[in-house]
JSON list of N, CA and C in Angstrom, two decimals:
[
{"chain": "O", "resi": 1, "resn": "ILE", "atom": "N", "xyz": [-3.88, -10.98, 19.76]},
{"chain": "O", "resi": 1, "resn": "ILE", "atom": "CA", "xyz": [-4.99, -10.47, 18.87]},
{"chain": "O", "resi": 1, "resn": "ILE", "atom": "C", "xyz": [-4.63, -10.98, 17.44]},
{"chain": "O", "resi": 2, "resn": "GLY", "atom": "N", "xyz": [-5.56, -11.52, 16.85]},
{"chain": "O", "resi": 2, "resn": "GLY", "atom": "CA", "xyz": [-5.42, -12.16, 15.52]},
{"chain": "O", "resi": 2, "resn": "GLY", "atom": "C", "xyz": [-5.56, -11.12, 14.44]},
{"chain": "O", "resi": 3, "resn": "LEU", "atom": "N", "xyz": [-5.01, -11.45, 13.18]},
{"chain": "O", "resi": 3, "resn": "LEU", "atom": "CA", "xyz": [-5.11, -10.35, 12.06]},
{"chain": "O", "resi": 3, "resn": "LEU", "atom": "C", "xyz": [-6.53, -10.15, 11.76]},
{"chain": "O", "resi": 4, "resn": "PHE", "atom": "N", "xyz": [-7.49, -11.10, 11.76]},
{"chain": "O", "resi": 4, "resn": "PHE", "atom": "CA", "xyz": [-8.83, -11.09, 11.37]},
{"chain": "O", "resi": 4, "resn": "PHE", "atom": "C", "xyz": [-9.88, -10.88, 12.50]},
{"chain": "O", "resi": 5, "resn": "SER", "atom": "N", "xyz": [-9.31, -10.71, 13.87]},
{"chain": "O", "resi": 5, "resn": "SER", "atom": "CA", "xyz": [-9.99, -10.57, 14.98]},
{"chain": "O", "resi": 5, "resn": "SER", "atom": "C", "xyz": [-11.16, -9.58, 14.92]},
{"chain": "O", "resi": 6, "resn": "ASN", "atom": "N", "xyz": [-10.82, -8.38, 14.35]},
{"chain": "O", "resi": 6, "resn": "ASN", "atom": "CA", "xyz": [-11.91, -7.36, 13.99]},
{"chain": "O", "resi": 6, "resn": "ASN", "atom": "C", "xyz": [-12.55, -7.47, 12.70]},
{"chain": "O", "resi": 7, "resn": "ARG", "atom": "N", "xyz": [-13.60, -8.02, 12.45]},
{"chain": "O", "resi": 7, "resn": "ARG", "atom": "CA", "xyz": [-14.23, -8.37, 11.23]},
{"chain": "O", "resi": 7, "resn": "ARG", "atom": "C", "xyz": [-14.59, -7.25, 10.22]},
{"chain": "O", "resi": 8, "resn": "MET", "atom": "N", "xyz": [-14.55, -5.96, 10.81]},
{"chain": "O", "resi": 8, "resn": "MET", "atom": "CA", "xyz": [-14.81, -4.83, 10.08]},
{"chain": "O", "resi": 8, "resn": "MET", "atom": "C", "xyz": [-13.56, -4.47, 9.34]},
{"chain": "O", "resi": 9, "resn": "ILE", "atom": "N", "xyz": [-12.33, -4.76, 9.77]},
{"chain": "O", "resi": 9, "resn": "ILE", "atom": "CA", "xyz": [-11.23, -4.35, 9.16]},
{"chain": "O", "resi": 9, "resn": "ILE", "atom": "C", "xyz": [-10.95, -4.72, 7.78]},
{"chain": "O", "resi": 10, "resn": "PRO", "atom": "N", "xyz": [-11.24, -6.16, 7.48]},
{"chain": "O", "resi": 10, "resn": "PRO", "atom": "CA", "xyz": [-11.11, -6.65, 6.08]},
{"chain": "O", "resi": 10, "resn": "PRO", "atom": "C", "xyz": [-12.19, -6.04, 5.23]},
{"chain": "O", "resi": 11, "resn": "LEU", "atom": "N", "xyz": [-13.45, -5.96, 5.81]},
{"chain": "O", "resi": 11, "resn": "LEU", "atom": "CA", "xyz": [-14.50, -5.26, 4.99]},
{"chain": "O", "resi": 11, "resn": "LEU", "atom": "C", "xyz": [-14.19, -3.73, 4.51]},
{"chain": "O", "resi": 12, "resn": "GLY", "atom": "N", "xyz": [-13.51, -3.13, 5.43]},
{"chain": "O", "resi": 12, "resn": "GLY", "atom": "CA", "xyz": [-13.16, -1.71, 5.21]},
{"chain": "O", "resi": 12, "resn": "GLY", "atom": "C", "xyz": [-12.03, -1.59, 4.23]},
{"chain": "O", "resi": 13, "resn": "VAL", "atom": "N", "xyz": [-10.94, -2.52, 4.20]},
{"chain": "O", "resi": 13, "resn": "VAL", "atom": "CA", "xyz": [-9.74, -2.66, 3.25]},
{"chain": "O", "resi": 13, "resn": "VAL", "atom": "C", "xyz": [-10.45, -3.05, 1.94]},
{"chain": "O", "resi": 14, "resn": "GLY", "atom": "N", "xyz": [-11.34, -3.94, 1.89]},
{"chain": "O", "resi": 14, "resn": "GLY", "atom": "CA", "xyz": [-11.83, -4.29, 0.77]},
{"chain": "O", "resi": 14, "resn": "GLY", "atom": "C", "xyz": [-12.68, -3.28, -0.02]},
{"chain": "O", "resi": 15, "resn": "SER", "atom": "N", "xyz": [-13.41, -2.57, 0.75]},
{"chain": "O", "resi": 15, "resn": "SER", "atom": "CA", "xyz": [-14.25, -1.43, 0.32]},
{"chain": "O", "resi": 15, "resn": "SER", "atom": "C", "xyz": [-13.38, -0.33, -0.15]},
{"chain": "O", "resi": 16, "resn": "MET", "atom": "N", "xyz": [-12.40, 0.03, 0.48]},
{"chain": "O", "resi": 16, "resn": "MET", "atom": "CA", "xyz": [-11.46, 1.05, 0.25]},
{"chain": "O", "resi": 16, "resn": "MET", "atom": "C", "xyz": [-10.68, 0.75, -1.19]},
{"chain": "O", "resi": 17, "resn": "LEU", "atom": "N", "xyz": [-10.29, -0.56, -1.55]},
{"chain": "O", "resi": 17, "resn": "LEU", "atom": "CA", "xyz": [-9.73, -1.05, -2.54]},
{"chain": "O", "resi": 17, "resn": "LEU", "atom": "C", "xyz": [-10.56, -0.82, -3.67]},
{"chain": "O", "resi": 18, "resn": "LEU", "atom": "N", "xyz": [-11.94, -1.20, -3.66]},
{"chain": "O", "resi": 18, "resn": "LEU", "atom": "CA", "xyz": [-12.92, -0.98, -4.62]},
{"chain": "O", "resi": 18, "resn": "LEU", "atom": "C", "xyz": [-13.02, 0.44, -5.16]},
{"chain": "O", "resi": 19, "resn": "VAL", "atom": "N", "xyz": [-13.36, 1.20, -4.17]},
{"chain": "O", "resi": 19, "resn": "VAL", "atom": "CA", "xyz": [-13.49, 2.68, -4.54]},
{"chain": "O", "resi": 19, "resn": "VAL", "atom": "C", "xyz": [-12.21, 3.18, -5.11]},
{"chain": "O", "resi": 20, "resn": "GLN", "atom": "N", "xyz": [-11.00, 2.75, -4.59]},
{"chain": "O", "resi": 20, "resn": "GLN", "atom": "CA", "xyz": [-9.73, 3.30, -5.18]},
{"chain": "O", "resi": 20, "resn": "GLN", "atom": "C", "xyz": [-9.72, 2.76, -6.73]},
{"chain": "O", "resi": 21, "resn": "PHE", "atom": "N", "xyz": [-9.89, 1.61, -6.95]},
{"chain": "O", "resi": 21, "resn": "PHE", "atom": "CA", "xyz": [-9.71, 1.06, -8.37]},
{"chain": "O", "resi": 21, "resn": "PHE", "atom": "C", "xyz": [-10.87, 1.71, -9.29]},
{"chain": "O", "resi": 22, "resn": "ALA", "atom": "N", "xyz": [-11.96, 1.99, -8.64]},
{"chain": "O", "resi": 22, "resn": "ALA", "atom": "CA", "xyz": [-13.07, 2.55, -9.48]},
{"chain": "O", "resi": 22, "resn": "ALA", "atom": "C", "xyz": [-12.54, 4.02, -9.80]},
{"chain": "O", "resi": 23, "resn": "PHE", "atom": "N", "xyz": [-12.02, 4.79, -8.73]},
{"chain": "O", "resi": 23, "resn": "PHE", "atom": "CA", "xyz": [-11.49, 6.16, -8.99]},
{"chain": "O", "resi": 23, "resn": "PHE", "atom": "C", "xyz": [-10.40, 6.15, -10.07]},
{"chain": "O", "resi": 24, "resn": "VAL", "atom": "N", "xyz": [-9.54, 5.19, -10.04]},
{"chain": "O", "resi": 24, "resn": "VAL", "atom": "CA", "xyz": [-8.47, 5.10, -10.80]},
{"chain": "O", "resi": 24, "resn": "VAL", "atom": "C", "xyz": [-8.75, 4.69, -12.39]},
{"chain": "O", "resi": 25, "resn": "TYR", "atom": "N", "xyz": [-9.57, 3.62, -12.49]},
{"chain": "O", "resi": 25, "resn": "TYR", "atom": "CA", "xyz": [-9.86, 3.01, -13.76]},
{"chain": "O", "resi": 25, "resn": "TYR", "atom": "C", "xyz": [-11.24, 3.23, -14.33]},
{"chain": "O", "resi": 26, "resn": "SER", "atom": "N", "xyz": [-12.03, 3.83, -13.67]},
{"chain": "O", "resi": 26, "resn": "SER", "atom": "CA", "xyz": [-13.51, 4.23, -14.22]},
{"chain": "O", "resi": 26, "resn": "SER", "atom": "C", "xyz": [-13.36, 5.54, -15.18]},
{"chain": "O", "resi": 27, "resn": "PRO", "atom": "N", "xyz": [-13.65, 5.31, -16.49]},
{"chain": "O", "resi": 27, "resn": "PRO", "atom": "CA", "xyz": [-13.58, 6.44, -17.32]},
{"chain": "O", "resi": 27, "resn": "PRO", "atom": "C", "xyz": [-14.44, 7.58, -17.02]},
{"chain": "O", "resi": 28, "resn": "THR", "atom": "N", "xyz": [-15.54, 7.46, -16.20]},
{"chain": "O", "resi": 28, "resn": "THR", "atom": "CA", "xyz": [-16.49, 8.53, -15.82]},
{"chain": "O", "resi": 28, "resn": "THR", "atom": "C", "xyz": [-15.69, 9.32, -14.58]},
{"chain": "O", "resi": 29, "resn": "MET", "atom": "N", "xyz": [-15.09, 8.41, -13.74]},
{"chain": "O", "resi": 29, "resn": "MET", "atom": "CA", "xyz": [-14.19, 9.20, -12.76]},
{"chain": "O", "resi": 29, "resn": "MET", "atom": "C", "xyz": [-13.12, 9.92, -13.24]},
{"chain": "O", "resi": 30, "resn": "ASN", "atom": "N", "xyz": [-12.40, 9.17, -14.24]},
{"chain": "O", "resi": 30, "resn": "ASN", "atom": "CA", "xyz": [-11.31, 10.04, -14.87]},
{"chain": "O", "resi": 30, "resn": "ASN", "atom": "C", "xyz": [-11.74, 11.34, -15.56]},
{"chain": "O", "resi": 31, "resn": "ARG", "atom": "N", "xyz": [-12.86, 11.39, -16.13]},
{"chain": "O", "resi": 31, "resn": "ARG", "atom": "CA", "xyz": [-13.41, 12.76, -16.58]},
{"chain": "O", "resi": 31, "resn": "ARG", "atom": "C", "xyz": [-13.64, 13.61, -15.68]},
{"chain": "O", "resi": 32, "resn": "ILE", "atom": "N", "xyz": [-14.31, 13.18, -14.56]},
{"chain": "O", "resi": 32, "resn": "ILE", "atom": "CA", "xyz": [-14.67, 14.08, -13.46]},
{"chain": "O", "resi": 32, "resn": "ILE", "atom": "C", "xyz": [-13.51, 14.62, -12.80]},
{"chain": "O", "resi": 33, "resn": "PHE", "atom": "N", "xyz": [-12.57, 13.88, -12.34]},
{"chain": "O", "resi": 33, "resn": "PHE", "atom": "CA", "xyz": [-11.39, 14.33, -11.60]},
{"chain": "O", "resi": 33, "resn": "PHE", "atom": "C", "xyz": [-10.13, 14.61, -12.47]},
{"chain": "O", "resi": 34, "resn": "HIS", "atom": "N", "xyz": [-10.12, 14.49, -13.82]},
{"chain": "O", "resi": 34, "resn": "HIS", "atom": "CA", "xyz": [-9.16, 14.84, -14.76]},
{"chain": "O", "resi": 34, "resn": "HIS", "atom": "C", "xyz": [-7.96, 13.90, -14.34]},
{"chain": "O", "resi": 35, "resn": "THR", "atom": "N", "xyz": [-8.13, 12.59, -14.16]},
{"chain": "O", "resi": 35, "resn": "THR", "atom": "CA", "xyz": [-7.13, 11.62, -13.88]},
{"chain": "O", "resi": 35, "resn": "THR", "atom": "C", "xyz": [-6.98, 10.58, -15.11]},
{"chain": "O", "resi": 36, "resn": "SER", "atom": "N", "xyz": [-6.04, 9.70, -15.10]},
{"chain": "O", "resi": 36, "resn": "SER", "atom": "CA", "xyz": [-5.81, 8.76, -16.01]},
{"chain": "O", "resi": 36, "resn": "SER", "atom": "C", "xyz": [-5.46, 7.43, -15.43]},
{"chain": "O", "resi": 37, "resn": "PRO", "atom": "N", "xyz": [-5.78, 6.32, -15.96]},
{"chain": "O", "resi": 37, "resn": "PRO", "atom": "CA", "xyz": [-5.51, 5.05, -15.47]},
{"chain": "O", "resi": 37, "resn": "PRO", "atom": "C", "xyz": [-4.05, 4.95, -15.11]},
{"chain": "O", "resi": 38, "resn": "VAL", "atom": "N", "xyz": [-3.56, 4.21, -14.05]},
{"chain": "O", "resi": 38, "resn": "VAL", "atom": "CA", "xyz": [-2.09, 3.93, -13.77]},
{"chain": "O", "resi": 38, "resn": "VAL", "atom": "C", "xyz": [-1.45, 2.64, -14.69]},
{"chain": "O", "resi": 39, "resn": "ASP", "atom": "N", "xyz": [-0.49, 2.84, -15.26]},
{"chain": "O", "resi": 39, "resn": "ASP", "atom": "CA", "xyz": [0.04, 1.84, -16.19]},
{"chain": "O", "resi": 39, "resn": "ASP", "atom": "C", "xyz": [0.73, 0.74, -15.31]},
{"chain": "O", "resi": 40, "resn": "LEU", "atom": "N", "xyz": [1.10, -0.31, -15.91]},
{"chain": "O", "resi": 40, "resn": "LEU", "atom": "CA", "xyz": [1.91, -1.30, -15.19]},
{"chain": "O", "resi": 40, "resn": "LEU", "atom": "C", "xyz": [3.16, -0.90, -14.78]},
{"chain": "O", "resi": 41, "resn": "LEU", "atom": "N", "xyz": [3.90, -0.12, -15.49]},
{"chain": "O", "resi": 41, "resn": "LEU", "atom": "CA", "xyz": [5.15, 0.20, -15.05]},
{"chain": "O", "resi": 41, "resn": "LEU", "atom": "C", "xyz": [5.15, 1.14, -13.76]},
{"chain": "O", "resi": 42, "resn": "SER", "atom": "N", "xyz": [4.27, 2.06, -13.67]},
{"chain": "O", "resi": 42, "resn": "SER", "atom": "CA", "xyz": [3.98, 2.74, -12.37]},
{"chain": "O", "resi": 42, "resn": "SER", "atom": "C", "xyz": [3.71, 1.87, -11.20]},
{"chain": "O", "resi": 43, "resn": "TRP", "atom": "N", "xyz": [2.74, 0.82, -11.42]},
{"chain": "O", "resi": 43, "resn": "TRP", "atom": "CA", "xyz": [2.68, -0.05, -10.36]},
{"chain": "O", "resi": 43, "resn": "TRP", "atom": "C", "xyz": [3.78, -0.80, -10.05]},
{"chain": "O", "resi": 44, "resn": "LEU", "atom": "N", "xyz": [4.70, -1.17, -10.77]},
{"chain": "O", "resi": 44, "resn": "LEU", "atom": "CA", "xyz": [5.83, -1.73, -10.53]},
{"chain": "O", "resi": 44, "resn": "LEU", "atom": "C", "xyz": [6.70, -0.96, -9.84]},
{"chain": "O", "resi": 45, "resn": "ALA", "atom": "N", "xyz": [6.92, 0.43, -10.29]},
{"chain": "O", "resi": 45, "resn": "ALA", "atom": "CA", "xyz": [7.76, 1.25, -9.48]},
{"chain": "O", "resi": 45, "resn": "ALA", "atom": "C", "xyz": [7.21, 1.50, -8.03]},
{"chain": "O", "resi": 46, "resn": "ALA", "atom": "N", "xyz": [6.04, 1.49, -7.92]},
{"chain": "O", "resi": 46, "resn": "ALA", "atom": "CA", "xyz": [5.45, 1.71, -6.62]},
{"chain": "O", "resi": 46, "resn": "ALA", "atom": "C", "xyz": [5.67, 0.51, -5.69]},
{"chain": "O", "resi": 47, "resn": "LEU", "atom": "N", "xyz": [5.60, -0.66, -6.39]},
{"chain": "O", "resi": 47, "resn": "LEU", "atom": "CA", "xyz": [5.75, -1.93, -5.63]},
{"chain": "O", "resi": 47, "resn": "LEU", "atom": "C", "xyz": [7.16, -2.08, -5.09]},
{"chain": "O", "resi": 48, "resn": "VAL", "atom": "N", "xyz": [8.09, -1.70, -6.16]},
{"chain": "O", "resi": 48, "resn": "VAL", "atom": "CA", "xyz": [9.71, -1.82, -5.72]},
{"chain": "O", "resi": 48, "resn": "VAL", "atom": "C", "xyz": [10.08, -0.74, -4.74]},
{"chain": "O", "resi": 49, "resn": "PHE", "atom": "N", "xyz": [9.49, 0.32, -4.66]},
{"chain": "O", "resi": 49, "resn": "PHE", "atom": "CA", "xyz": [10.01, 1.50, -3.88]},
{"chain": "O", "resi": 49, "resn": "PHE", "atom": "C", "xyz": [9.36, 1.13, -2.43]},
{"chain": "O", "resi": 50, "resn": "SER", "atom": "N", "xyz": [8.01, 0.59, -2.46]},
{"chain": "O", "resi": 50, "resn": "SER", "atom": "CA", "xyz": [7.58, 0.44, -1.09]},
{"chain": "O", "resi": 50, "resn": "SER", "atom": "C", "xyz": [8.15, -0.84, -0.43]},
{"chain": "O", "resi": 51, "resn": "LEU", "atom": "N", "xyz": [8.49, -1.89, -1.22]},
{"chain": "O", "resi": 51, "resn": "LEU", "atom": "CA", "xyz": [9.31, -3.16, -0.72]},
{"chain": "O", "resi": 51, "resn": "LEU", "atom": "C", "xyz": [10.56, -2.62, -0.09]},
{"chain": "O", "resi": 52, "resn": "MET", "atom": "N", "xyz": [11.30, -1.71, -0.84]},
{"chain": "O", "resi": 52, "resn": "MET", "atom": "CA", "xyz": [12.61, -1.14, -0.37]},
{"chain": "O", "resi": 52, "resn": "MET", "atom": "C", "xyz": [12.36, -0.37, 0.92]},
{"chain": "O", "resi": 53, "resn": "ILE", "atom": "N", "xyz": [11.28, 0.40, 1.15]},
{"chain": "O", "resi": 53, "resn": "ILE", "atom": "CA", "xyz": [11.01, 1.07, 2.34]},
{"chain": "O", "resi": 53, "resn": "ILE", "atom": "C", "xyz": [10.72, 0.13, 3.51]},
{"chain": "O", "resi": 54, "resn": "PHE", "atom": "N", "xyz": [9.93, -0.77, 3.22]},
{"chain": "O", "resi": 54, "resn": "PHE", "atom": "CA", "xyz": [9.61, -1.97, 4.11]},
{"chain": "O", "resi": 54, "resn": "PHE", "atom": "C", "xyz": [10.82, -2.70, 4.59]},
{"chain": "O", "resi": 55, "resn": "GLY", "atom": "N", "xyz": [11.69, -2.91, 3.71]},
{"chain": "O", "resi": 55, "resn": "GLY", "atom": "CA", "xyz": [13.14, -3.70, 3.95]},
{"chain": "O", "resi": 55, "resn": "GLY", "atom": "C", "xyz": [13.93, -2.66, 5.01]},
{"chain": "O", "resi": 56, "resn": "ILE", "atom": "N", "xyz": [13.88, -1.55, 4.55]},
{"chain": "O", "resi": 56, "resn": "ILE", "atom": "CA", "xyz": [14.78, -0.47, 5.37]},
{"chain": "O", "resi": 56, "resn": "ILE", "atom": "C", "xyz": [14.32, -0.30, 6.69]},
{"chain": "O", "resi": 57, "resn": "VAL", "atom": "N", "xyz": [12.81, -0.08, 6.86]},
{"chain": "O", "resi": 57, "resn": "VAL", "atom": "CA", "xyz": [12.47, 0.20, 8.25]},
{"chain": "O", "resi": 57, "resn": "VAL", "atom": "C", "xyz": [12.43, -1.26, 9.03]},
{"chain": "O", "resi": 58, "resn": "GLY", "atom": "N", "xyz": [12.33, -2.37, 8.45]},
{"chain": "O", "resi": 58, "resn": "GLY", "atom": "CA", "xyz": [12.58, -3.59, 9.00]},
{"chain": "O", "resi": 58, "resn": "GLY", "atom": "C", "xyz": [14.05, -3.76, 9.64]},
{"chain": "O", "resi": 59, "resn": "PHE", "atom": "N", "xyz": [15.07, -3.56, 8.74]},
{"chain": "O", "resi": 59, "resn": "PHE", "atom": "CA", "xyz": [16.44, -3.47, 9.26]},
{"chain": "O", "resi": 59, "resn": "PHE", "atom": "C", "xyz": [16.68, -2.48, 10.30]},
{"chain": "O", "resi": 60, "resn": "GLU", "atom": "N", "xyz": [16.08, -1.34, 10.20]},
{"chain": "O", "resi": 60, "resn": "GLU", "atom": "CA", "xyz": [16.20, -0.47, 11.23]},
{"chain": "O", "resi": 60, "resn": "GLU", "atom": "C", "xyz": [15.68, -0.85, 12.59]},
{"chain": "O", "resi": 61, "resn": "LYS", "atom": "N", "xyz": [14.46, -1.39, 12.62]},
{"chain": "O", "resi": 61, "resn": "LYS", "atom": "CA", "xyz": [14.03, -2.24, 13.71]},
{"chain": "O", "resi": 61, "resn": "LYS", "atom": "C", "xyz": [14.90, -3.20, 14.39]},
{"chain": "O", "resi": 62, "resn": "PHE", "atom": "N", "xyz": [15.34, -4.04, 13.50]},
{"chain": "O", "resi": 62, "resn": "PHE", "atom": "CA", "xyz": [16.15, -5.12, 13.88]},
{"chain": "O", "resi": 62, "resn": "PHE", "atom": "C", "xyz": [17.38, -4.48, 14.62]},
{"chain": "O", "resi": 63, "resn": "VAL", "atom": "N", "xyz": [18.02, -3.42, 14.00]},
{"chain": "O", "resi": 63, "resn": "VAL", "atom": "CA", "xyz": [19.29, -2.85, 14.70]},
{"chain": "O", "resi": 63, "resn": "VAL", "atom": "C", "xyz": [18.88, -2.36, 15.96]},
{"chain": "O", "resi": 64, "resn": "ARG", "atom": "N", "xyz": [17.71, -1.65, 15.95]},
{"chain": "O", "resi": 64, "resn": "ARG", "atom": "CA", "xyz": [17.43, -0.88, 17.22]},
{"chain": "O", "resi": 64, "resn": "ARG", "atom": "C", "xyz": [17.16, -1.88, 18.46]},
{"chain": "O", "resi": 65, "resn": "PHE", "atom": "N", "xyz": [16.44, -2.98, 18.01]},
{"chain": "O", "resi": 65, "resn": "PHE", "atom": "CA", "xyz": [16.01, -3.90, 19.10]},
{"chain": "O", "resi": 65, "resn": "PHE", "atom": "C", "xyz": [17.11, -5.05, 19.36]},
{"chain": "O", "resi": 66, "resn": "HIS", "atom": "N", "xyz": [18.02, -5.19, 18.48]},
{"chain": "O", "resi": 66, "resn": "HIS", "atom": "CA", "xyz": [18.96, -6.35, 18.71]},
{"chain": "O", "resi": 66, "resn": "HIS", "atom": "C", "xyz": [20.36, -5.67, 18.69]},
{"chain": "O", "resi": 67, "resn": "ARG", "atom": "N", "xyz": [20.64, -4.84, 19.73]},
{"chain": "O", "resi": 67, "resn": "ARG", "atom": "CA", "xyz": [22.04, -4.09, 19.79]},
{"chain": "O", "resi": 67, "resn": "ARG", "atom": "C", "xyz": [23.12, -5.03, 19.95]},
{"chain": "O", "resi": 68, "resn": "TRP", "atom": "N", "xyz": [24.17, -4.87, 19.27]},
{"chain": "O", "resi": 68, "resn": "TRP", "atom": "CA", "xyz": [25.31, -5.80, 19.40]},
{"chain": "O", "resi": 68, "resn": "TRP", "atom": "C", "xyz": [26.28, -5.16, 20.27]},
{"chain": "O", "resi": 69, "resn": "SER", "atom": "N", "xyz": [26.16, -5.48, 21.59]},
{"chain": "O", "resi": 69, "resn": "SER", "atom": "CA", "xyz": [27.15, -4.88, 22.58]},
{"chain": "O", "resi": 69, "resn": "SER", "atom": "C", "xyz": [27.74, -5.94, 23.45]}
]
């Protein structure tokens, strides 16, 4: 099964990203939901922590499926 075998998945992901960015960065949405835009430092922190978790889970899978015995 290819990554883009289901044509609706990229459309859904793109739509979700557009709505998420509108929610975070639109002044109207900020007023309605009492939120504020996410700054670059917060984006970088989220990226660093998500990459750390991705690496930890990948290492755990490697250890689990490649036992050294």
